[in-house]
Amino acid sequence: MIIGLLSLRGGVGRSVLSRALAQKFSAPVYELEVGLPKLWPAEEKEKEVVWGRLSRFKREKCDLCGDCVKQCQFGALSLEGETIKHRGPFCHGCGLCKEICPKKAIELKEYQVGEIVYGTTDGIELFAGRLLRRTPLEGTVIKKLKERFPLPSRAILKAPCGLHGEALSGLKEAEALILVTQPWDRLTEEIKLFGELTQGLGLGGMVIVNQVREEVSVASWCTAYGLFYAGEIPYLPGFQGDLLKAWPEGEAFWDRVRQHLEGGK
Amino acid sequence: MAEVAIAGLPQSGKTLFFRAVLELRPTLTAADARFELPVEEGLEIIKKEPFKLPVPVRNYLVCAGCALCQKSCPFGAIYEEDLWIDLLECEGCGLCVHLCPNKALQLANMQVAELIEAREGERKFFKAQLFPGARGTPQLVKAIREQARKEAPYLLDLPSYHGKFLLYALDGTDLVVLFLTPEEQAFPLLKRVSYLAPRARLLVVLSRMGTNQTVEEALKKEISSRGIEVLGELPLMSEEELKGAFQETAQKFLALANL
Ligand code: SF4
Ligand code: SF4
Ligand code: SF4
Ligand code: SF4
């Protein structure tokens, strides 16, 4: 079972949950938050550079006709005085400018756009990617990660924060989605949105509420939106790292999660 | 300072700070780059506008099935089996449209969100509502900023999503208030923000301090070696305590930012 782990807001416990789920399911974690990865193996076993294409100008050939500037969909080019300004971090390397330039003044070059790594942290297998700051090629890094380290039949995909298409785009292979959240004033709206999303994607959805101080009653909300409510994880003061150790009373909760995810299969 | 953004790590209280500043300046324009949930109560919607992204559309009557588009898509967004274009992968670059020998492809505009102009008391508030699961956050934050710029100065609150979205959120800003907590991620984020907003003045707020001494020391060293100003330093506190503490930080910020 490939599980996608999502959250609307940051800092609600995706990293901690992904580690706990990895332990419970003996599955590796894929860190897809490549813009700012939180999970990175303590012990790196393999590492690779990710290359991507970006455009480069040969100024001596350019006659400043401005065609490329008009066509670039990403605002990476502008005509400034006597020169074409190439705004590196915006270039997606699509090569459209190269195709349309009548003077053949543009070429595509391979640059280092990120890195991917495989390793372990406390015995958990971790595959992570990192985007270099000078490029927007998030998708390239995620694709390379999955290509170089193909997904096994069980895996946890940890998405970046948000319930938008950018966060979802790395979860294609997911067979079920889990929303991690915390009690807050818009919890029911969040659940509703997640329900709509999972229905739209035709996937099963599960909700976990983390860091609960006072009981939240959202089980019926979840059911109403076709979601499975796994239950709540209590607020554990001063807790860092290993959720299974910090919350030994959680056995029943984990059993429920496991049963739901594996029962259907 | 016309364009001011609040960015940072999660659980740092940055949205509480955003609210604290707005309370002190009832006319300051605000913008929010969280697009998933409907507009909060308390905001009076003045205008809604469709927001569209360019996507390729194929005319099957003239498509010869040559698969050139599929082979040349730089983002692998077109499926080999049936030439179907996956809109979650497509970046809308238009290369396939340009290359198709039969002119079977065209860039069309697909609505993915609503741009929202709202009022909160005397203030203008710019937001957007994304259709469930739609992509387009980089383009949306750019569009929202374009609108808010007309009512500048404005204060933009950013989510803790640091994909390429951040590039569009910070490009050309005049001032960034960066909220950091003592975590390893603080270092790459600091570097990335300085890189993406090179001409912006950077103010750092250190939050949840006193929880990881080694990282805190290294972080402070890094900040001072880059010559970055620290706007405030706060220990780990409850939400209520943070609200109180931000009164002072917000005052100081308004004076520094000349707002
Ligand atoms: S390669 Fe694509 S994104 Fe880069 S400058 Fe050319 S048209 Fe723009
Ligand atoms: S299309 Fe070619 S010649 Fe024209 S401005 Fe761009 S780089 Fe220069
Ligand atoms: S390049 Fe044009 S003609 Fe060829 S498969 Fe694509 S859309 Fe059809
Ligand atoms: S517009 Fe660009 S990314 Fe989208 S399908 Fe065409 S070539 Fe691929």
Coordinates of C-alpha atoms in Angstrom, one line a residue, chain A residues 57-235:
Chain A
F57 CA 22.0 33.0 -24.2
K58 CA 24.7 33.7 -26.7
R59 CA 24.5 37.4 -26.7
E60 CA 26.6 38.0 -29.7
K61 CA 24.0 36.1 -31.9
C62 CA 20.9 37.8 -30.5
D63 CA 19.4 40.7 -32.5
L64 CA 17.0 41.7 -29.8
C65 CA 13.8 41.0 -31.8
G66 CA 12.1 40.1 -28.5
D67 CA 10.2 37.1 -29.7
C68 CA 11.5 34.9 -26.9
V69 CA 10.5 37.5 -24.3
K70 CA 6.9 37.5 -25.5
Q71 CA 6.6 33.7 -25.6
C72 CA 8.2 32.6 -22.3
Q73 CA 5.3 31.6 -20.1
F74 CA 7.2 32.0 -16.9
G75 CA 8.4 35.6 -17.1
A76 CA 12.0 34.4 -17.2
L77 CA 13.0 36.8 -19.9
S78 CA 12.8 40.5 -20.4
L79 CA 14.2 43.0 -22.8
E80 CA 16.2 45.6 -21.0
G81 CA 17.9 48.2 -23.0
E82 CA 20.5 46.6 -25.2
T83 CA 20.2 43.2 -23.7
I84 CA 17.9 40.3 -22.9
K85 CA 17.8 39.7 -19.2
H86 CA 17.5 36.1 -18.2
R87 CA 16.1 35.7 -14.7
G88 CA 17.6 32.4 -13.8
P89 CA 15.4 31.3 -10.9
F90 CA 12.3 31.6 -13.1
C91 CA 13.5 29.5 -16.0
H92 CA 11.8 26.1 -16.3
G93 CA 14.1 25.0 -19.1
C94 CA 11.2 24.2 -21.4
G95 CA 13.2 25.2 -24.4
L96 CA 10.4 27.2 -26.1
C97 CA 12.6 30.2 -26.5
K98 CA 15.3 28.1 -28.1
E99 CA 12.8 26.7 -30.6
I100 CA 11.4 30.1 -31.6
C101 CA 14.6 32.1 -31.7
P102 CA 15.3 32.9 -35.4
K103 CA 19.0 33.6 -34.7
K104 CA 19.7 30.4 -32.8
A105 CA 21.0 32.5 -30.0
I106 CA 19.6 30.3 -27.2
E107 CA 20.8 26.9 -26.1
L108 CA 19.8 24.6 -23.3
K109 CA 22.4 23.6 -20.8
E110 CA 22.4 21.0 -18.1
Y111 CA 22.7 22.4 -14.6
Q112 CA 22.7 20.9 -11.2
V113 CA 19.2 21.6 -9.9
G114 CA 19.0 19.4 -6.9
E115 CA 20.2 16.3 -5.1
I116 CA 18.6 13.1 -4.0
V117 CA 19.7 10.8 -1.2
Y118 CA 19.0 7.4 0.2
G119 CA 19.9 6.5 3.8
T120 CA 18.5 5.6 7.2
T121 CA 17.6 7.4 10.4
D122 CA 17.1 5.1 13.4
G123 CA 16.6 2.1 11.1
I124 CA 14.0 3.9 9.0
E125 CA 14.7 3.9 5.3
L126 CA 14.5 7.4 3.9
F127 CA 14.5 8.7 0.3
A128 CA 14.7 12.4 0.1
G129 CA 15.2 15.1 -2.4
R130 CA 16.4 18.7 -2.2
L131 CA 15.9 21.5 -4.7
L132 CA 18.7 23.9 -5.2
R133 CA 17.7 27.5 -4.7
R134 CA 18.4 28.8 -8.2
T135 CA 15.7 26.9 -10.0
P136 CA 12.0 26.1 -9.9
L137 CA 12.3 22.5 -11.0
E138 CA 10.7 20.8 -8.0
G139 CA 8.9 18.3 -10.3
T140 CA 12.2 17.2 -11.9
V141 CA 13.7 16.4 -8.5
I142 CA 10.7 14.4 -7.4
K143 CA 10.6 12.5 -10.6
K144 CA 14.3 11.7 -10.4
L145 CA 13.9 10.5 -6.9
K146 CA 11.2 8.0 -7.9
E147 CA 13.1 7.0 -11.0
R148 CA 16.4 6.4 -9.2
F149 CA 14.7 4.7 -6.2
P150 CA 11.6 3.1 -7.5
L151 CA 8.7 2.9 -5.1
P152 CA 8.3 -0.5 -3.4
S153 CA 4.9 -2.0 -2.9
R154 CA 4.7 -0.2 0.5
A155 CA 5.8 3.3 0.9
I156 CA 4.9 6.5 2.7
L157 CA 5.0 9.6 0.5
K158 CA 5.3 12.8 2.5
A159 CA 3.9 15.7 0.6
P160 CA 4.8 19.4 1.1
C161 CA 2.4 21.4 3.1
G162 CA -0.9 22.5 1.5
L163 CA -3.9 20.9 -0.1
H164 CA -3.2 22.4 -3.6
G165 CA -2.2 20.8 -6.8
E166 CA 1.5 21.5 -6.3
A167 CA 1.4 19.5 -3.0
L168 CA -0.6 16.7 -4.6
S169 CA 1.4 16.4 -7.8
G170 CA 4.0 14.0 -6.2
L171 CA 1.3 11.7 -4.9
K172 CA 0.2 10.1 -8.1
E173 CA 1.1 6.6 -7.0
A174 CA -0.7 6.9 -3.7
E175 CA -3.4 4.3 -3.1
A176 CA -4.7 6.1 0.0
L177 CA -4.3 9.5 1.5
I178 CA -4.0 10.5 5.1
L179 CA -4.6 14.0 6.3
V180 CA -2.7 15.0 9.4
T181 CA -4.1 18.0 11.3
Q182 CA -4.4 19.6 14.7
P183 CA -7.4 21.1 16.5
W184 CA -8.0 24.6 15.2
D185 CA -11.0 26.8 14.4
R186 CA -11.4 25.7 10.8
L187 CA -10.9 21.9 11.3
T188 CA -14.4 21.0 10.0
E189 CA -13.8 23.1 6.8
E190 CA -10.4 21.4 6.4
I191 CA -12.0 18.0 6.6
K192 CA -14.7 18.9 4.1
L193 CA -12.1 20.0 1.6
F194 CA -10.0 16.9 2.1
G195 CA -13.2 14.8 1.6
E196 CA -13.8 16.6 -1.7
L197 CA -10.3 16.0 -2.8
T198 CA -10.2 12.3 -2.1
Q199 CA -13.5 11.9 -3.8
G200 CA -12.3 13.8 -6.8
L201 CA -9.2 11.5 -7.0
G202 CA -11.2 8.4 -6.3
L203 CA -9.0 7.5 -3.3
G204 CA -9.8 6.5 0.2
G205 CA -9.0 9.1 2.8
M206 CA -8.1 8.9 6.5
V207 CA -8.0 11.7 9.0
I208 CA -5.6 11.9 12.0
V209 CA -5.9 14.7 14.5
N210 CA -2.6 15.3 16.3
Q211 CA -1.7 17.1 19.5
V212 CA -5.1 17.0 21.0
R213 CA -5.6 18.6 24.4
E214 CA -9.4 18.4 24.6
E215 CA -11.3 15.8 22.7
V216 CA -12.4 16.9 19.2
S217 CA -15.6 15.3 17.9
V218 CA -15.1 15.2 14.1
A219 CA -15.8 11.5 13.6
S220 CA -19.2 12.2 12.2
W221 CA -17.9 14.9 9.9
C222 CA -15.3 12.5 8.5
T223 CA -18.0 9.9 7.9
A224 CA -20.2 12.5 6.2
Y225 CA -17.5 13.3 3.7
G226 CA -16.6 9.7 3.0
L227 CA -13.5 9.7 5.2
F228 CA -12.2 7.3 7.8
Y229 CA -11.5 8.9 11.2
A230 CA -8.5 7.1 12.7
G231 CA -8.7 9.1 15.9
E232 CA -6.6 11.5 17.9
I233 CA -3.1 11.5 19.2
P234 CA -2.9 13.4 22.5
Y235 CA -0.7 16.4 23.1

